[in-house]
Amino acid sequence: MYEQGYWNREELVALLGRLEQDQELRAALRATAGRKRREMYGLGVYVRGLIEFSNICKQNCMYCGIRSSNRRAQRYRLHPDEILECCKEGYELGYRTFVLQSGEDDWYTTDMLVSLIMEIKRKCPDAAVTLSIGERDNECYTRLFQAGADRFLLRHETASASLYQSLHPTMTFDNRRDRLRALKEIGYQVGAGFMVGLPGQSLEDLAEDLLYLQELDPDMIGIGPFIPHEGTPLRHEPAGSLETTLDMIALTRLIIPGALIPATTAMGTAHPYGRELALQAGANVVMPNLSPVAVRPKYTLYNGKICTGDESAQCRFCLELRIREAGFDMDMGRGDSLKRINRSTHPHV
């Protein structure tokens, strides 16, 4: 199937079932994905500076610690000047991509975000700006792109319509896909992705996630295990399997070989060496935290999140050490996706 470059639902479901029983097959899959990752990107691991600038969210997703109905969450917003200060510190530490992430917080108007992006680009002209701010309308997305935003992360969460609706009571499956299509049409480098081990998720659902990614062909793909949060209705559900998550990272590398795939913080939370294992299974991006230390413990999407007390410089140098020990090289450049390097439609790339 891999050699033929052809993937269908039935074969993927069968393969996922076999992987759970056959450790030799599992090891071979990850080794093959690791070779493909080296073929596409070498040993470099791209580093993004993550700024979690607001944990206020109007949505009420069943698994998320910053869901609107979690009254125990300690809410915060960073002022644009504080966000710029984080970028300044990160730029001095060598970062050339900043990921601005928040809940769906409409306090940040389009005008405000446009001004912020333009100022980041003015002060850090060779840096890329990635947004992860949820669902907005086409006018907003277009204006942010025109202001200089390069990338947009919007996980599709799950390719199962029924599972999506059960987990997202304030959102719709069709609109999520429509927003991803809009972002691609506008010209962003687009990131999608999903969680592994969601309550009610089947092997068929995971196969559909892979097939949807094959169809969407995004630039970036974020995959992590479901980890319950104590302030959600799913607090007593078991966490997703680390091993299955690594399998999905490896399969994603083979299905969309040129994608940028992060070794997520959730992987590091699930296992002490989860990020290193993800890199060896085909991932090639890490995102250390540049948020002010005072707010990091408040941006908790799941229980036990790591690195909430580290200073920005600590995060950067700790990750560099871990990346090198895992057999890879740290790359502090912009780290654009291969297809955008080869044929860019964006004036900032």
Tab-separated table of C-alpha atoms in Angstrom:
chain	number	residue	atom	x	y	z
A	1	MET	CA	0.000	0.000	0.000
A	2	TYR	CA	2.753	2.464	0.936
A	3	GLU	CA	4.928	1.449	-2.001
A	4	GLN	CA	1.981	1.972	-4.352
A	5	GLY	CA	1.224	5.424	-2.879
A	6	TYR	CA	-2.417	4.384	-2.589
A	7	TRP	CA	-4.392	4.324	0.638
A	8	ASN	CA	-7.991	3.241	1.060
A	9	ARG	CA	-10.263	2.965	4.075
A	10	GLU	CA	-10.461	-0.817	4.324
A	11	GLU	CA	-6.707	-1.352	4.125
A	12	LEU	CA	-6.030	1.401	6.659
A	13	VAL	CA	-8.510	-0.069	9.149
A	14	ALA	CA	-6.948	-3.505	8.722
A	15	LEU	CA	-3.443	-2.069	9.157
A	16	LEU	CA	-4.417	-0.170	12.319
A	17	GLY	CA	-5.849	-3.347	13.771
A	18	ARG	CA	-2.677	-5.302	12.981
A	19	LEU	CA	-0.438	-2.638	14.505
A	20	GLU	CA	-2.100	-3.117	17.878
A	21	GLN	CA	-1.075	-6.802	17.832
A	22	ASP	CA	2.204	-6.860	15.898
A	23	GLN	CA	5.106	-5.015	17.510
A	24	GLU	CA	7.489	-5.906	14.673
A	25	LEU	CA	5.129	-4.322	12.158
A	26	ARG	CA	4.764	-1.293	14.403
A	27	ALA	CA	8.544	-0.877	14.622
A	28	ALA	CA	8.879	-1.281	10.842
A	29	LEU	CA	6.221	1.357	10.231
A	30	ARG	CA	7.942	3.908	12.453
A	31	ALA	CA	11.352	3.143	10.968
A	32	THR	CA	9.947	3.641	7.457
A	33	ALA	CA	8.360	6.953	8.514
A	34	GLY	CA	11.642	8.036	10.068
A	35	ARG	CA	13.456	7.356	6.802
A	36	LYS	CA	10.831	9.292	4.860
A	37	ARG	CA	11.150	12.237	7.246
A	38	ARG	CA	14.948	12.262	6.777
A	39	GLU	CA	14.496	11.994	3.016
A	40	MET	CA	12.193	15.037	3.010
A	41	TYR	CA	13.682	17.237	5.740
A	42	GLY	CA	16.994	15.721	6.818
A	43	LEU	CA	17.767	15.693	10.535
A	44	GLY	CA	16.635	19.249	11.205
A	45	VAL	CA	13.863	19.909	13.724
A	46	TYR	CA	12.123	23.244	13.237
A	47	VAL	CA	11.499	25.241	16.392
A	48	ARG	CA	8.479	27.546	16.841
A	49	GLY	CA	8.018	29.998	19.687
A	50	LEU	CA	4.533	29.446	21.145
A	51	ILE	CA	2.681	32.376	22.713
A	52	GLU	CA	-0.589	31.396	24.429
A	53	PHE	CA	-2.084	34.863	24.644
A	54	SER	CA	-5.614	34.215	25.940
A	55	ASN	CA	-7.406	31.308	27.602
A	56	ILE	CA	-10.836	32.907	27.206
A	57	CYS	CA	-12.993	30.922	24.798
A	58	LYS	CA	-16.603	31.238	23.688
A	59	GLN	CA	-16.766	27.583	22.628
A	60	ASN	CA	-17.634	24.699	24.946
A	61	CYS	CA	-15.762	21.671	23.593
A	62	MET	CA	-16.275	18.656	25.831
A	63	TYR	CA	-12.576	17.761	26.222
A	64	CYS	CA	-11.004	21.205	26.605
A	65	GLY	CA	-9.871	22.721	29.884
A	66	ILE	CA	-10.539	26.286	28.723
A	67	ARG	CA	-14.128	25.516	27.598
A	68	SER	CA	-16.518	28.357	28.325
A	69	SER	CA	-18.401	26.514	31.074
A	70	ASN	CA	-15.309	25.621	33.113
A	71	ARG	CA	-15.848	28.061	35.976
A	72	ARG	CA	-12.682	26.960	37.748
A	73	ALA	CA	-10.411	28.150	34.959
A	74	GLN	CA	-8.365	31.221	35.878
A	75	ARG	CA	-8.911	33.430	32.854
A	76	TYR	CA	-6.396	35.853	31.371
A	77	ARG	CA	-5.650	37.927	28.291
A	78	LEU	CA	-2.320	39.347	27.199
A	79	HIS	CA	-2.364	42.912	25.918
A	80	PRO	CA	-0.879	43.318	22.418
A	81	ASP	CA	2.144	45.039	23.961
A	82	GLU	CA	2.747	41.964	26.124
A	83	ILE	CA	2.513	39.710	23.056
A	84	LEU	CA	5.039	41.916	21.267
A	85	GLU	CA	7.362	41.666	24.265
A	86	CYS	CA	7.176	37.859	24.046
A	87	CYS	CA	8.083	38.065	20.349
A	88	LYS	CA	10.978	40.415	21.119
A	89	GLU	CA	12.350	38.020	23.717
A	90	GLY	CA	11.902	35.074	21.370
A	91	TYR	CA	13.543	36.894	18.480
A	92	GLU	CA	16.574	37.597	20.650
A	93	LEU	CA	16.711	33.891	21.538
A	94	GLY	CA	16.828	33.062	17.824
A	95	TYR	CA	13.221	32.131	17.009
A	96	ARG	CA	12.051	32.903	13.488
A	97	THR	CA	8.498	31.589	13.779
A	98	PHE	CA	5.978	32.732	16.361
A	99	VAL	CA	2.766	30.776	16.973
A	100	LEU	CA	0.053	32.999	18.430
A	101	GLN	CA	-2.519	30.711	20.052
A	102	SER	CA	-5.664	31.458	22.032
A	103	GLY	CA	-9.164	30.345	22.771
A	104	GLU	CA	-11.870	31.823	20.542
A	105	ASP	CA	-11.764	35.230	22.164
A	106	ASP	CA	-13.589	37.974	20.243
A	107	TRP	CA	-12.112	40.682	22.473
A	108	TYR	CA	-9.247	40.604	19.971
A	109	THR	CA	-10.915	42.310	17.027
A	110	THR	CA	-9.734	41.965	13.456
A	111	ASP	CA	-8.356	45.517	13.571
A	112	MET	CA	-6.436	44.729	16.752
A	113	LEU	CA	-4.955	41.536	15.309
A	114	VAL	CA	-4.041	43.261	12.029
A	115	SER	CA	-2.123	45.934	13.936
A	116	LEU	CA	-0.399	43.302	16.068
A	117	ILE	CA	0.711	41.221	13.077
A	118	MET	CA	1.995	44.255	11.204
A	119	GLU	CA	4.000	45.340	14.242
A	120	ILE	CA	5.504	41.859	14.692
A	121	LYS	CA	6.492	41.871	11.022
A	122	ARG	CA	7.987	45.334	11.344
A	123	LYS	CA	10.099	44.398	14.355
A	124	CYS	CA	10.904	40.841	13.225
A	125	PRO	CA	10.949	41.128	9.414
A	126	ASP	CA	12.456	37.697	8.729
A	127	ALA	CA	10.112	35.820	11.070
A	128	ALA	CA	6.954	33.910	10.177
A	129	VAL	CA	3.702	34.431	12.070
A	130	THR	CA	1.394	31.479	12.666
A	131	LEU	CA	-2.113	32.018	14.038
A	132	SER	CA	-4.170	29.522	16.026
A	133	ILE	CA	-7.255	31.487	17.036
A	134	GLY	CA	-10.144	29.306	15.863
A	135	GLU	CA	-13.038	30.004	13.579
A	136	ARG	CA	-13.413	33.493	12.104
A	137	ASP	CA	-15.092	34.767	8.946
A	138	ASN	CA	-13.456	35.105	5.537
A	139	GLU	CA	-13.006	38.857	5.839
A	140	CYS	CA	-11.034	38.440	9.058
A	141	TYR	CA	-8.877	35.630	7.674
A	142	THR	CA	-8.169	37.644	4.513
A	143	ARG	CA	-7.207	40.811	6.359
A	144	LEU	CA	-4.885	38.925	8.724
A	145	PHE	CA	-3.208	37.257	5.751
A	146	GLN	CA	-2.792	40.594	3.985
A	147	ALA	CA	-1.282	42.035	7.184
A	148	GLY	CA	1.458	39.408	7.002
A	149	ALA	CA	0.248	36.268	8.782
A	150	ASP	CA	1.881	33.297	7.075
A	151	ARG	CA	0.255	30.218	8.580
A	152	PHE	CA	-2.937	29.194	10.314
A	153	LEU	CA	-3.472	26.183	12.558
A	154	LEU	CA	-7.033	24.858	12.795
A	155	ARG	CA	-7.265	21.218	13.782
A	156	HIS	CA	-10.140	19.386	12.168
A	157	GLU	CA	-10.293	17.437	15.497
A	158	THR	CA	-11.963	14.342	14.008
A	159	ALA	CA	-13.128	13.325	10.538
A	160	SER	CA	-16.196	11.597	12.002
A	161	ALA	CA	-19.216	13.901	11.762
A	162	SER	CA	-21.078	12.143	14.582
A	163	LEU	CA	-18.076	12.138	16.911
A	164	TYR	CA	-17.340	15.785	16.095
A	165	GLN	CA	-20.874	16.884	16.949
A	166	SER	CA	-20.899	14.910	20.200
A	167	LEU	CA	-17.740	16.715	21.334
A	168	HIS	CA	-18.468	20.215	19.999
A	169	PRO	CA	-21.961	21.309	21.086
A	170	THR	CA	-21.371	24.938	20.054
A	171	MET	CA	-19.781	24.199	16.666
A	172	THR	CA	-20.564	22.281	13.474
A	173	PHE	CA	-18.616	19.689	11.530
A	174	ASP	CA	-19.419	21.271	8.161
A	175	ASN	CA	-18.324	24.738	9.233
A	176	ARG	CA	-15.005	23.429	10.522
A	177	ARG	CA	-14.217	21.931	7.137
A	178	ASP	CA	-15.450	25.053	5.387
A	179	ARG	CA	-13.068	27.211	7.448
A	180	LEU	CA	-10.133	24.977	6.504
A	181	ARG	CA	-11.054	25.249	2.813
A	182	ALA	CA	-11.298	29.035	3.130
A	183	LEU	CA	-7.866	29.300	4.738
A	184	LYS	CA	-6.313	27.292	1.902
A	185	GLU	CA	-8.026	29.399	-0.746
A	186	ILE	CA	-6.826	32.632	0.867
A	187	GLY	CA	-3.252	31.362	0.654
A	188	TYR	CA	-2.169	30.460	4.184
A	189	GLN	CA	0.108	27.585	4.974
A	190	VAL	CA	-2.646	25.592	6.675
A	191	GLY	CA	-2.418	23.200	9.602
A	192	ALA	CA	-5.024	20.584	10.504
A	193	GLY	CA	-4.889	17.643	12.898
A	194	PHE	CA	-6.704	15.456	15.398
A	195	MET	CA	-6.607	13.715	18.766
A	196	VAL	CA	-6.079	9.994	19.269
A	197	GLY	CA	-8.105	8.091	21.858
A	198	LEU	CA	-11.151	10.335	22.093
A	199	PRO	CA	-14.025	8.616	23.919
A	200	GLY	CA	-16.049	6.752	21.315
A	201	GLN	CA	-13.355	6.934	18.636
A	202	SER	CA	-12.917	3.795	16.513
A	203	LEU	CA	-10.221	2.509	14.181
A	204	GLU	CA	-12.574	3.437	11.350
A	205	ASP	CA	-12.622	7.014	12.637
A	206	LEU	CA	-8.813	7.131	12.708
A	207	ALA	CA	-8.687	5.798	9.154
A	208	GLU	CA	-11.083	8.573	8.114
A	209	ASP	CA	-8.775	11.131	9.743
A	210	LEU	CA	-5.900	9.934	7.581
A	211	LEU	CA	-8.016	9.919	4.425
A	212	TYR	CA	-9.293	13.422	5.147
A	213	LEU	CA	-5.733	14.656	5.564
A	214	GLN	CA	-4.802	12.982	2.283
A	215	GLU	CA	-7.647	14.899	0.624
A	216	LEU	CA	-6.956	18.241	2.334
A	217	ASP	CA	-3.169	17.990	1.865
A	218	PRO	CA	-2.308	20.536	4.573
A	219	ASP	CA	1.119	22.046	5.172
A	220	MET	CA	1.082	21.183	8.890
A	221	ILE	CA	-0.525	18.352	10.846
A	222	GLY	CA	-0.808	18.263	14.635
A	223	ILE	CA	-1.530	14.903	16.258
A	224	GLY	CA	-1.616	14.197	19.975
A	225	PRO	CA	-3.219	11.828	22.465
A	226	PHE	CA	-6.456	12.709	24.213
A	227	ILE	CA	-5.615	13.642	27.809
A	228	PRO	CA	-8.591	14.323	30.105
A	229	HIS	CA	-8.972	17.581	32.014
A	230	GLU	CA	-10.527	17.693	35.463
A	231	GLY	CA	-12.761	20.637	34.543
A	232	THR	CA	-14.550	18.872	31.672
A	233	PRO	CA	-17.318	16.263	31.299
A	234	LEU	CA	-14.677	13.798	30.059
A	235	ARG	CA	-12.538	14.061	33.193
A	236	HIS	CA	-12.957	10.377	34.103
A	237	GLU	CA	-12.300	9.007	30.623
A	238	PRO	CA	-9.029	7.131	29.950
A	239	ALA	CA	-6.254	8.919	28.099
A	240	GLY	CA	-5.439	8.062	24.518
A	241	SER	CA	-2.734	5.527	23.729
A	242	LEU	CA	0.771	6.891	23.218
A	243	GLU	CA	1.609	3.929	20.980
A	244	THR	CA	-1.398	4.470	18.713
A	245	THR	CA	-0.575	8.174	18.531
A	246	LEU	CA	2.951	7.342	17.374
A	247	ASP	CA	1.470	4.999	14.763
A	248	MET	CA	-0.744	7.815	13.483
A	249	ILE	CA	2.206	10.216	13.286
A	250	ALA	CA	4.154	7.631	11.297
A	251	LEU	CA	1.261	6.933	8.927
A	252	THR	CA	0.709	10.649	8.433
A	253	ARG	CA	4.362	11.106	7.464
A	254	LEU	CA	3.970	8.401	4.821
A	255	ILE	CA	0.632	9.638	3.492
A	256	ILE	CA	1.586	13.352	3.381
A	257	PRO	CA	5.402	13.112	3.209
A	258	GLY	CA	6.073	16.854	2.925
A	259	ALA	CA	3.988	17.874	5.938
A	260	LEU	CA	5.354	19.674	8.961
A	261	ILE	CA	4.420	17.484	11.939
A	262	PRO	CA	5.001	18.698	15.505
A	263	ALA	CA	6.115	16.577	18.398
A	264	THR	CA	3.464	18.116	20.630
A	265	THR	CA	3.563	19.111	24.267
A	266	ALA	CA	0.778	16.569	24.809
A	267	MET	CA	3.224	13.858	23.715
A	268	GLY	CA	5.711	15.065	26.304
A	269	THR	CA	2.945	15.098	28.907
A	270	ALA	CA	1.856	11.553	28.059
A	271	HIS	CA	5.400	10.144	28.333
A	272	PRO	CA	8.705	11.573	29.646
A	273	TYR	CA	10.262	10.989	26.210
A	274	GLY	CA	7.084	11.380	24.176
A	275	ARG	CA	8.414	14.194	22.013
A	276	GLU	CA	11.611	12.328	21.228
A	277	LEU	CA	9.595	9.235	20.275
A	278	ALA	CA	7.421	11.384	18.016
A	279	LEU	CA	10.498	12.795	16.255
A	280	GLN	CA	11.789	9.285	15.667
A	281	ALA	CA	8.371	8.270	14.264
A	282	GLY	CA	8.346	11.062	11.667
A	283	ALA	CA	7.662	14.391	13.402
A	284	ASN	CA	9.945	17.356	12.670
A	285	VAL	CA	8.692	20.391	14.628
A	286	VAL	CA	8.735	21.388	18.312
A	287	MET	CA	7.072	24.399	19.922
A	288	PRO	CA	8.657	25.607	23.170
A	289	ASN	CA	6.665	28.137	25.176
A	290	LEU	CA	7.369	31.876	25.050
A	291	SER	CA	4.324	32.883	27.126
A	292	PRO	CA	4.946	34.771	30.371
A	293	VAL	CA	5.576	32.266	33.161
A	294	ALA	CA	2.773	33.790	35.253
A	295	VAL	CA	0.071	32.733	32.761
A	296	ARG	CA	1.405	29.365	31.589
A	297	PRO	CA	-0.326	27.261	34.276
A	298	LYS	CA	-3.634	28.900	33.279
A	299	TYR	CA	-3.536	27.694	29.670
A	300	THR	CA	-4.347	24.088	30.499
A	301	LEU	CA	-6.204	22.240	27.777
A	302	TYR	CA	-5.586	18.935	29.620
A	303	ASN	CA	-4.220	17.712	32.954
A	304	GLY	CA	-0.514	17.599	33.761
A	305	LYS	CA	0.799	19.909	31.046
A	306	ILE	CA	4.598	20.079	31.147
A	307	CYS	CA	6.952	23.100	31.072
A	308	THR	CA	4.508	25.527	32.709
A	309	GLY	CA	7.154	26.889	35.085
A	310	ASP	CA	10.143	27.249	32.763
A	311	GLU	CA	11.485	30.586	31.560
A	312	SER	CA	11.600	31.014	27.779
A	313	ALA	CA	15.365	30.566	27.630
A	314	GLN	CA	15.068	27.391	29.731
A	315	CYS	CA	12.518	25.942	27.300
A	316	ARG	CA	14.684	26.740	24.313
A	317	PHE	CA	17.911	25.241	25.646
A	318	CYS	CA	16.256	22.249	27.320
A	319	LEU	CA	14.596	21.301	24.028
A	320	GLU	CA	17.837	21.783	22.102
A	321	LEU	CA	19.563	19.315	24.404
A	322	ARG	CA	16.751	16.787	24.082
A	323	ILE	CA	16.632	17.125	20.301
A	324	ARG	CA	20.349	16.479	20.010
A	325	GLU	CA	20.203	13.519	22.380
A	326	ALA	CA	17.452	12.027	20.199
A	327	GLY	CA	19.775	12.192	17.183
A	328	PHE	CA	18.485	15.342	15.458
A	329	ASP	CA	19.616	18.916	14.857
A	330	MET	CA	17.820	22.039	16.024
A	331	ASP	CA	16.809	24.407	13.200
A	332	MET	CA	15.844	27.915	14.321
A	333	GLY	CA	14.872	29.087	10.813
A	334	ARG	CA	11.369	29.870	9.550
A	335	GLY	CA	10.827	26.246	8.588
A	336	ASP	CA	8.298	26.599	5.790
A	337	SER	CA	6.698	23.478	4.335
A	338	LEU	CA	8.418	21.976	1.321
A	339	LYS	CA	5.584	22.628	-1.092
A	340	ARG	CA	5.594	26.327	-0.160
A	341	ILE	CA	9.349	26.526	-0.633
A	342	ASN	CA	9.024	24.908	-4.038
A	343	ARG	CA	6.053	26.916	-5.239
A	344	SER	CA	5.002	29.772	-2.994
A	345	THR	CA	1.884	31.882	-3.547
A	346	HIS	CA	2.442	34.044	-0.480
A	347	PRO	CA	4.352	37.342	-0.676
A	348	HIS	CA	5.939	36.750	2.736
A	349	VAL	CA	7.390	33.312	2.026
